[in-house]
Amino acid sequence: MRTVGVLGSTGSIGSQTLQVVRDNRERLKVKLLAASKISQKLLQQIKEFQPEYVYVAEGGEIDGVKLLSGEEGLEELAELDIDLFVNGIAGISGIKPTYLLMKNRKKQATANKEAIVCLGEVCKDRYGEIIPIDSEHSAVFQALRTGSKKEVKKVILTASGGPFWNADSLEKITPEEALNHPKWKMGKKVSIDSATLMNKGLEIIEAHYLFDLPYEKIDAVIHPQSVIHGIVEFIDGSMVAQMSNPDMRIPISYALSFPERWKLETEPLDLIGLGKLEFFKPDEKKFPLLQIARECGIKGGAYPTVLTVADELAVNSFLKGKIKFTEIPYIVEKILQKADFKKPESYQDVIEIIEGTKRLFQETYKTVGGKIA
Ligand code: MN
């Protein structure tokens, strides 16, 4: 029996992780559920999965479990004796738990790309122990098992292109339209990042750190069918790709079962029905964040963190209707121009860069008054 702790259990990744657990009761036991607050959904999950520990950031009271909360509770959580922590936290609030789990050398499967990107400069020596859940990285992780690192010529991450890759103008896009992803059902932050292609930019940096590959060996292509998730090109010209329907339960199940594979009830991929696979070059003029992200990755130092935080704050402002869709890259670029942080050498340095970027965002936002020309 493998014990699991699910961080961000009420979110999109967390809920789908619990679906996979439900189908593997004889193999998996949930020992911990963690969420930001007590909700009906969390209480339902506790009732069904009977974890020994529950963590809620805000605290509160729940009968029948050992309840952890706040900063201290987070430290305790990261020390629990659990075989695999599944990190489904969205965005930068996942940085601290990701860091603590790595520090304590806990086995972690993670979908929290923001944490991987922000902690890359200071924790990359621990990344070999992480199992990726992000679908493209799970695909590459699987394909890499067919060869050795020195045989890798390149990895290619695919992007559906989001809802607008074919659109004429991005000027009047509403949060509702941007949240309506054509292929994947995901949380809000990652859906907006997919629409701006920032998601692919973050994933390029994520791949750089996770697989310890230089940026010139990491590419991204638009693949609207979203059936191939990632490709490894080897030095003999062979390309090994992982294909499946776009269903996050597949990479989650692989992370939970690794190094085995377990049966999962999924819709079979209908190749004949699909008919064709298409690939396009991303339009970097229309979606500047892809190129900006790659540049931040190459520059390294504080830049990946500044980029991640600036984007998250800009996305939140867009979701609240405060800025336009096209102002997301604009505001991120402005912040990157102003940023002047030294290269982080510790977790504490990363936290200072995050706080500094939040201040820069406030300043930048004020200068433009929510109305960026
Ligand atoms: Mn992804």
Tab-separated table of C-alpha atoms and ligand atoms in Angstrom:
chain	number	residue	atom	x	y	z
A	1	MET	CA	0.000	0.000	0.000
A	2	ARG	CA	1.391	3.396	-1.026
A	3	THR	CA	0.411	6.343	1.161
A	4	VAL	CA	-0.284	9.655	-0.545
A	5	GLY	CA	-0.706	13.247	0.534
A	6	VAL	CA	-2.706	15.473	-1.796
A	7	LEU	CA	-1.847	19.172	-1.728
A	8	GLY	CA	-4.458	21.417	-3.292
A	9	SER	CA	-6.968	18.572	-2.979
A	10	THR	CA	-10.044	20.626	-3.901
A	11	GLY	CA	-8.481	22.087	-7.060
A	12	SER	CA	-8.488	20.642	-10.547
A	13	ILE	CA	-5.360	18.458	-10.196
A	14	GLY	CA	-6.216	17.472	-6.614
A	15	SER	CA	-9.743	16.356	-7.496
A	16	GLN	CA	-8.501	14.325	-10.450
A	17	THR	CA	-5.798	12.768	-8.258
A	18	LEU	CA	-8.526	11.603	-5.896
A	19	GLN	CA	-10.439	10.128	-8.853
A	20	VAL	CA	-7.372	8.033	-9.666
A	21	VAL	CA	-7.036	7.026	-6.005
A	22	ARG	CA	-10.691	5.980	-5.984
A	23	ASP	CA	-9.917	3.488	-8.778
A	24	ASN	CA	-6.877	2.120	-6.924
A	25	ARG	CA	-8.126	1.651	-3.381
A	26	GLU	CA	-6.179	-1.568	-2.951
A	27	ARG	CA	-2.909	0.216	-3.808
A	28	LEU	CA	-3.256	3.740	-2.488
A	29	LYS	CA	-4.235	5.195	0.863
A	30	VAL	CA	-4.760	8.937	1.313
A	31	LYS	CA	-2.986	9.963	4.495
A	32	LEU	CA	-3.201	13.729	4.050
A	33	LEU	CA	-5.469	16.213	2.322
A	34	ALA	CA	-4.390	19.847	2.110
A	35	ALA	CA	-6.379	22.839	0.893
A	36	SER	CA	-6.414	26.589	1.447
A	37	LYS	CA	-9.629	26.571	3.461
A	38	ILE	CA	-12.427	24.410	4.841
A	39	SER	CA	-15.094	23.986	2.176
A	40	GLN	CA	-17.979	21.615	1.496
A	41	LYS	CA	-15.820	19.937	-1.104
A	42	LEU	CA	-12.973	19.368	1.361
A	43	LEU	CA	-15.364	17.977	3.994
A	44	GLN	CA	-16.789	15.622	1.375
A	45	GLN	CA	-13.284	14.445	0.475
A	46	ILE	CA	-12.422	13.876	4.141
A	47	LYS	CA	-15.571	11.801	4.566
A	48	GLU	CA	-14.778	9.678	1.533
A	49	PHE	CA	-11.007	9.215	1.899
A	50	GLN	CA	-10.642	9.293	5.703
A	51	PRO	CA	-7.174	10.895	5.830
A	52	GLU	CA	-5.300	10.871	9.120
A	53	TYR	CA	-4.120	14.458	8.577
A	54	VAL	CA	-5.768	17.513	7.083
A	55	TYR	CA	-4.019	20.795	6.452
A	56	VAL	CA	-5.930	24.026	5.877
A	57	ALA	CA	-3.952	27.236	5.457
A	58	GLU	CA	-6.587	29.333	7.204
A	59	GLY	CA	-7.179	26.941	10.109
A	60	GLY	CA	-10.516	25.989	11.694
A	61	GLU	CA	-11.921	22.845	13.228
A	62	ILE	CA	-12.691	19.453	11.730
A	63	ASP	CA	-13.709	16.392	13.753
A	64	GLY	CA	-11.888	13.107	13.518
A	65	VAL	CA	-8.643	14.253	11.900
A	66	LYS	CA	-5.338	15.725	13.001
A	67	LEU	CA	-5.696	19.265	11.736
A	68	LEU	CA	-2.632	21.246	10.745
A	69	SER	CA	-2.733	24.893	9.772
A	70	GLY	CA	-0.758	28.031	9.107
A	71	GLU	CA	2.991	28.307	8.622
A	72	GLU	CA	3.789	25.930	11.464
A	73	GLY	CA	1.355	23.348	10.134
A	74	LEU	CA	3.009	23.551	6.759
A	75	GLU	CA	6.366	22.678	8.314
A	76	GLU	CA	4.736	19.689	10.046
A	77	LEU	CA	3.001	18.612	6.863
A	78	ALA	CA	6.321	18.481	5.023
A	79	GLU	CA	7.724	16.165	7.697
A	80	LEU	CA	4.922	13.588	7.578
A	81	ASP	CA	5.857	10.029	6.790
A	82	ILE	CA	4.095	9.722	3.414
A	83	ASP	CA	5.288	7.731	0.382
A	84	LEU	CA	4.258	10.272	-2.249
A	85	PHE	CA	3.103	13.861	-1.999
A	86	VAL	CA	1.027	15.013	-4.972
A	87	ASN	CA	1.376	18.737	-5.370
A	88	GLY	CA	-1.636	20.142	-7.184
A	89	ILE	CA	-1.377	23.661	-5.821
A	90	ALA	CA	-1.906	26.340	-8.472
A	91	GLY	CA	0.488	29.259	-8.739
A	92	ILE	CA	3.082	30.814	-6.475
A	93	SER	CA	1.406	29.770	-3.237
A	94	GLY	CA	2.875	26.343	-4.003
A	95	ILE	CA	6.456	27.565	-3.676
A	96	LYS	CA	6.873	27.074	0.061
A	97	PRO	CA	5.372	23.571	0.258
A	98	THR	CA	7.394	22.514	-2.794
A	99	TYR	CA	10.546	23.843	-1.160
A	100	LEU	CA	9.880	22.212	2.225
A	101	LEU	CA	9.189	18.833	0.622
A	102	MET	CA	12.427	19.036	-1.357
A	103	LYS	CA	14.367	20.167	1.693
A	104	ASN	CA	13.068	17.162	3.642
A	105	ARG	CA	13.793	14.868	0.674
A	106	LYS	CA	10.178	13.759	0.372
A	107	LYS	CA	9.027	12.057	-2.802
A	108	GLN	CA	6.941	14.532	-4.743
A	109	ALA	CA	4.857	14.422	-7.919
A	110	THR	CA	4.066	17.944	-8.934
A	111	ALA	CA	1.924	19.950	-11.296
A	112	ASN	CA	3.049	23.219	-9.679
A	113	LYS	CA	5.210	24.598	-12.492
A	114	GLU	CA	5.470	28.041	-10.887
A	115	ALA	CA	7.357	26.539	-7.943
A	116	ILE	CA	9.671	24.544	-10.215
A	117	VAL	CA	10.449	27.703	-12.184
A	118	CYS	CA	10.953	30.003	-9.176
A	119	LEU	CA	13.048	27.529	-7.175
A	120	GLY	CA	15.069	26.340	-10.157
A	121	GLU	CA	18.169	28.385	-9.428
A	122	VAL	CA	18.392	27.307	-5.799
A	123	CYS	CA	16.998	23.741	-5.741
A	124	LYS	CA	17.784	22.177	-9.098
A	125	ASP	CA	19.992	19.521	-7.526
A	126	ARG	CA	16.810	18.045	-6.017
A	127	TYR	CA	14.792	18.026	-9.231
A	128	GLY	CA	15.927	14.556	-10.266
A	129	GLU	CA	13.688	13.191	-7.494
A	130	ILE	CA	10.539	14.892	-8.775
A	131	ILE	CA	7.910	13.173	-10.923
A	132	PRO	CA	6.255	15.653	-13.280
A	133	ILE	CA	2.479	15.758	-13.642
A	134	ASP	CA	2.328	18.614	-16.129
A	135	SER	CA	1.210	16.661	-19.214
A	136	GLU	CA	4.054	17.769	-21.522
A	137	HIS	CA	6.682	17.007	-18.900
A	138	SER	CA	5.102	13.687	-18.053
A	139	ALA	CA	5.275	12.883	-21.780
A	140	VAL	CA	8.963	13.848	-21.962
A	141	PHE	CA	9.665	11.994	-18.696
A	142	GLN	CA	8.130	8.867	-20.229
A	143	ALA	CA	9.901	9.260	-23.593
A	144	LEU	CA	13.253	9.850	-21.871
A	145	ARG	CA	13.069	6.340	-20.456
A	146	THR	CA	13.789	4.995	-23.955
A	147	GLY	CA	17.282	6.504	-24.076
A	148	SER	CA	20.038	8.108	-22.050
A	149	LYS	CA	20.566	11.795	-21.496
A	150	LYS	CA	23.600	12.036	-23.753
A	151	GLU	CA	21.519	10.579	-26.592
A	152	VAL	CA	18.964	13.407	-26.425
A	153	LYS	CA	19.114	15.912	-29.245
A	154	LYS	CA	16.065	17.935	-28.325
A	155	VAL	CA	12.777	17.865	-26.457
A	156	ILE	CA	9.640	19.324	-27.991
A	157	LEU	CA	6.703	20.458	-25.895
A	158	THR	CA	3.364	20.747	-27.650
A	159	ALA	CA	0.809	23.488	-27.076
A	160	SER	CA	-2.823	23.374	-28.098
A	161	GLY	CA	-2.438	27.094	-28.796
A	162	GLY	CA	-5.285	27.957	-26.451
A	163	PRO	CA	-8.593	29.407	-27.636
A	164	PHE	CA	-7.080	32.288	-29.673
A	165	TRP	CA	-4.166	30.954	-31.671
A	166	ASN	CA	-6.216	31.501	-34.808
A	167	ALA	CA	-7.990	34.694	-33.726
A	168	ASP	CA	-7.521	37.941	-35.702
A	169	SER	CA	-7.496	40.296	-32.751
A	170	LEU	CA	-6.925	39.797	-29.035
A	171	GLU	CA	-8.065	43.302	-28.049
A	172	LYS	CA	-11.554	42.636	-26.737
A	173	ILE	CA	-11.164	39.243	-25.159
A	174	THR	CA	-13.123	38.730	-21.932
A	175	PRO	CA	-12.041	36.525	-18.992
A	176	GLU	CA	-14.913	34.204	-19.848
A	177	GLU	CA	-13.671	33.671	-23.405
A	178	ALA	CA	-10.092	33.223	-22.236
A	179	LEU	CA	-11.123	30.620	-19.651
A	180	ASN	CA	-12.831	28.540	-22.297
A	181	HIS	CA	-9.945	26.266	-23.291
A	182	PRO	CA	-10.655	24.139	-26.371
A	183	LYS	CA	-8.944	20.937	-25.214
A	184	TRP	CA	-8.186	20.822	-21.508
A	185	LYS	CA	-10.378	21.404	-18.474
A	186	MET	CA	-8.060	23.216	-16.084
A	187	GLY	CA	-7.869	25.739	-13.281
A	188	LYS	CA	-8.237	29.463	-14.027
A	189	LYS	CA	-4.589	30.525	-13.800
A	190	VAL	CA	-3.310	27.873	-16.201
A	191	SER	CA	-6.221	28.426	-18.604
A	192	ILE	CA	-5.359	32.129	-18.980
A	193	ASP	CA	-1.654	31.280	-19.271
A	194	SER	CA	-2.548	28.852	-22.057
A	195	ALA	CA	-4.446	31.584	-23.886
A	196	THR	CA	-1.432	33.961	-23.740
A	197	LEU	CA	1.068	31.111	-24.404
A	198	MET	CA	2.805	32.098	-21.165
A	199	ASN	CA	1.986	28.580	-20.033
A	200	LYS	CA	4.279	27.182	-22.733
A	201	GLY	CA	6.941	29.719	-21.816
A	202	LEU	CA	6.834	28.621	-18.170
A	203	GLU	CA	6.894	25.009	-19.324
A	204	ILE	CA	10.080	25.598	-21.342
A	205	ILE	CA	11.738	26.883	-18.163
A	206	GLU	CA	10.192	24.016	-16.191
A	207	ALA	CA	11.693	21.522	-18.681
A	208	HIS	CA	15.087	23.226	-18.470
A	209	TYR	CA	15.237	22.720	-14.712
A	210	LEU	CA	13.452	19.362	-14.447
A	211	PHE	CA	15.466	17.615	-17.154
A	212	ASP	CA	18.652	19.664	-16.832
A	213	LEU	CA	18.679	20.572	-20.535
A	214	PRO	CA	20.021	23.765	-22.141
A	215	TYR	CA	17.428	26.063	-23.710
A	216	GLU	CA	18.611	25.401	-27.263
A	217	LYS	CA	17.494	21.808	-26.766
A	218	ILE	CA	13.919	22.740	-25.793
A	219	ASP	CA	11.316	23.668	-28.403
A	220	ALA	CA	7.581	24.300	-28.446
A	221	VAL	CA	5.155	23.702	-31.311
A	222	ILE	CA	1.459	24.389	-31.689
A	223	HIS	CA	-0.462	21.148	-32.042
A	224	PRO	CA	-4.188	21.943	-32.024
A	225	GLN	CA	-5.362	18.313	-31.647
A	226	SER	CA	-3.539	18.045	-28.276
A	227	VAL	CA	-2.910	14.351	-28.725
A	228	ILE	CA	0.885	14.353	-28.709
A	229	HIS	CA	1.958	15.926	-25.430
A	230	GLY	CA	5.712	15.842	-25.643
A	231	ILE	CA	8.446	14.482	-27.896
A	232	VAL	CA	12.075	13.532	-27.340
A	233	GLU	CA	14.261	13.659	-30.431
A	234	PHE	CA	17.342	11.460	-30.120
A	235	ILE	CA	20.702	11.844	-31.837
A	236	ASP	CA	19.951	9.079	-34.358
A	237	GLY	CA	16.964	11.012	-35.718
A	238	SER	CA	14.343	8.988	-33.833
A	239	MET	CA	11.547	10.880	-32.176
A	240	VAL	CA	9.723	9.238	-29.285
A	241	ALA	CA	6.399	10.864	-28.453
A	242	GLN	CA	3.746	10.178	-25.854
A	243	MET	CA	0.186	10.292	-27.187
A	244	SER	CA	-3.161	10.167	-25.435
A	245	ASN	CA	-6.435	11.962	-25.241
A	246	PRO	CA	-6.037	15.202	-23.308
A	247	ASP	CA	-6.983	13.830	-19.893
A	248	MET	CA	-4.968	14.906	-16.854
A	249	ARG	CA	-5.809	11.674	-15.059
A	250	ILE	CA	-3.318	9.939	-17.366
A	251	PRO	CA	-0.175	11.832	-16.248
A	252	ILE	CA	-1.515	11.800	-12.667
A	253	SER	CA	-1.990	8.031	-12.766
A	254	TYR	CA	1.509	7.603	-14.205
A	255	ALA	CA	2.981	9.722	-11.394
A	256	LEU	CA	1.118	7.644	-8.798
A	257	SER	CA	2.066	4.286	-10.321
A	258	PHE	CA	5.629	5.091	-11.465
A	259	PRO	CA	7.725	3.089	-12.271
A	260	GLU	CA	4.777	0.814	-13.079
A	261	ARG	CA	1.675	1.558	-15.112
A	262	TRP	CA	-1.764	0.835	-13.750
A	263	LYS	CA	-5.066	0.312	-15.503
A	264	LEU	CA	-7.108	3.494	-15.902
A	265	GLU	CA	-10.580	3.719	-17.399
A	266	THR	CA	-10.146	6.317	-20.139
A	267	GLU	CA	-11.749	7.127	-23.454
A	268	PRO	CA	-9.659	5.249	-26.070
A	269	LEU	CA	-7.759	7.507	-28.451
A	270	ASP	CA	-9.538	7.135	-31.787
A	271	LEU	CA	-6.798	7.542	-34.423
A	272	ILE	CA	-9.098	7.038	-37.419
A	273	GLY	CA	-11.656	9.449	-36.016
A	274	LEU	CA	-8.876	11.940	-35.403
A	275	GLY	CA	-7.594	11.565	-38.968
A	276	LYS	CA	-4.635	13.944	-38.774
A	277	LEU	CA	-2.086	15.533	-36.519
A	278	GLU	CA	-1.078	19.128	-37.270
A	279	PHE	CA	1.871	21.217	-36.130
A	280	PHE	CA	2.467	24.951	-36.446
A	281	LYS	CA	5.105	27.429	-35.451
A	282	PRO	CA	3.900	29.611	-32.564
A	283	ASP	CA	3.164	33.242	-33.529
A	284	GLU	CA	5.519	35.078	-31.195
A	285	LYS	CA	4.361	38.520	-32.333
A	286	LYS	CA	0.807	37.802	-31.335
A	287	PHE	CA	1.821	35.948	-28.172
A	288	PRO	CA	4.949	37.799	-26.967
A	289	LEU	CA	5.047	36.049	-23.581
A	290	LEU	CA	6.404	32.863	-25.124
A	291	GLN	CA	9.574	34.600	-26.312
A	292	ILE	CA	9.782	36.771	-23.185
A	293	ALA	CA	9.665	33.648	-21.033
A	294	ARG	CA	12.374	31.923	-23.044
A	295	GLU	CA	14.604	35.002	-22.683
A	296	CYS	CA	13.979	35.087	-18.928
A	297	GLY	CA	14.947	31.436	-18.734
A	298	ILE	CA	18.174	32.015	-20.649
A	299	LYS	CA	19.086	35.048	-18.522
A	300	GLY	CA	18.403	32.986	-15.406
A	301	GLY	CA	19.117	34.561	-12.019
A	302	ALA	CA	16.034	36.300	-10.659
A	303	TYR	CA	14.291	36.567	-14.040
A	304	PRO	CA	12.285	33.318	-14.034
A	305	THR	CA	10.869	34.255	-10.619
A	306	VAL	CA	10.069	37.856	-11.579
A	307	LEU	CA	8.365	36.612	-14.739
A	308	THR	CA	6.270	34.055	-12.850
A	309	VAL	CA	5.111	36.473	-10.167
A	310	ALA	CA	4.451	39.369	-12.561
A	311	ASP	CA	2.380	37.090	-14.775
A	312	GLU	CA	0.343	35.693	-11.892
A	313	LEU	CA	-0.511	39.182	-10.639
A	314	ALA	CA	-1.370	40.380	-14.153
A	315	VAL	CA	-3.566	37.313	-14.737
A	316	ASN	CA	-5.403	37.958	-11.460
A	317	SER	CA	-6.016	41.580	-12.519
A	318	PHE	CA	-7.315	40.404	-15.891
A	319	LEU	CA	-9.660	37.905	-14.223
A	320	LYS	CA	-11.021	40.694	-12.045
A	321	GLY	CA	-11.691	42.775	-15.156
A	322	LYS	CA	-9.093	45.404	-14.207
A	323	ILE	CA	-6.832	45.066	-17.246
A	324	LYS	CA	-7.279	43.936	-20.832
A	325	PHE	CA	-6.044	40.595	-22.149
A	326	THR	CA	-3.402	42.338	-24.271
A	327	GLU	CA	-2.178	44.230	-21.216
A	328	ILE	CA	-1.002	41.030	-19.538
A	329	PRO	CA	2.204	40.810	-21.639
A	330	TYR	CA	2.589	44.588	-21.546
A	331	ILE	CA	2.591	44.798	-17.755
A	332	VAL	CA	4.850	41.724	-17.415
A	333	GLU	CA	7.379	43.283	-19.776
A	334	LYS	CA	7.320	46.616	-17.897
A	335	ILE	CA	8.034	44.833	-14.621
A	336	LEU	CA	10.871	42.824	-16.159
A	337	GLN	CA	12.443	46.063	-17.415
A	338	LYS	CA	12.357	47.554	-13.928
A	339	ALA	CA	13.494	44.415	-12.120
A	340	ASP	CA	17.009	44.585	-10.767
A	341	PHE	CA	17.420	41.719	-8.311
A	342	LYS	CA	20.568	39.777	-7.687
A	343	LYS	CA	20.796	36.096	-8.513
A	344	PRO	CA	19.093	34.088	-5.742
A	345	GLU	CA	21.351	31.832	-3.732
A	346	SER	CA	18.844	30.582	-1.187
A	347	TYR	CA	15.142	30.029	-0.668
A	348	GLN	CA	15.046	33.264	1.339
A	349	ASP	CA	16.470	35.157	-1.662
A	350	VAL	CA	13.675	33.770	-3.837
A	351	ILE	CA	11.089	34.966	-1.312
A	352	GLU	CA	12.643	38.443	-1.375
A	353	ILE	CA	12.468	38.515	-5.169
A	354	ILE	CA	8.792	37.542	-4.967
A	355	GLU	CA	8.046	40.337	-2.475
A	356	GLY	CA	10.060	42.811	-4.555
A	357	THR	CA	8.166	41.846	-7.691
A	358	LYS	CA	4.850	42.340	-5.893
A	359	ARG	CA	5.955	45.885	-5.030
A	360	LEU	CA	7.024	46.507	-8.633
A	361	PHE	CA	3.641	45.289	-9.800
A	362	GLN	CA	1.848	47.753	-7.499
A	363	GLU	CA	4.012	50.632	-8.785
A	364	THR	CA	3.590	49.651	-12.413
A	365	TYR	CA	-0.109	49.166	-11.981
A	366	LYS	CA	-0.446	52.608	-10.360
A	367	THR	CA	1.462	54.379	-13.132
A	368	VAL	CA	-0.861	52.919	-15.680
A	369	GLY	CA	-3.900	53.308	-13.410
A	370	GLY	CA	-5.379	50.121	-14.757
A	371	LYS	CA	-5.495	51.845	-18.138
A	372	ILE	CA	-2.452	50.937	-20.098
A	373	ALA	CA	-2.154	52.782	-23.379
B	1	MN	MN	1.079	21.588	-19.446
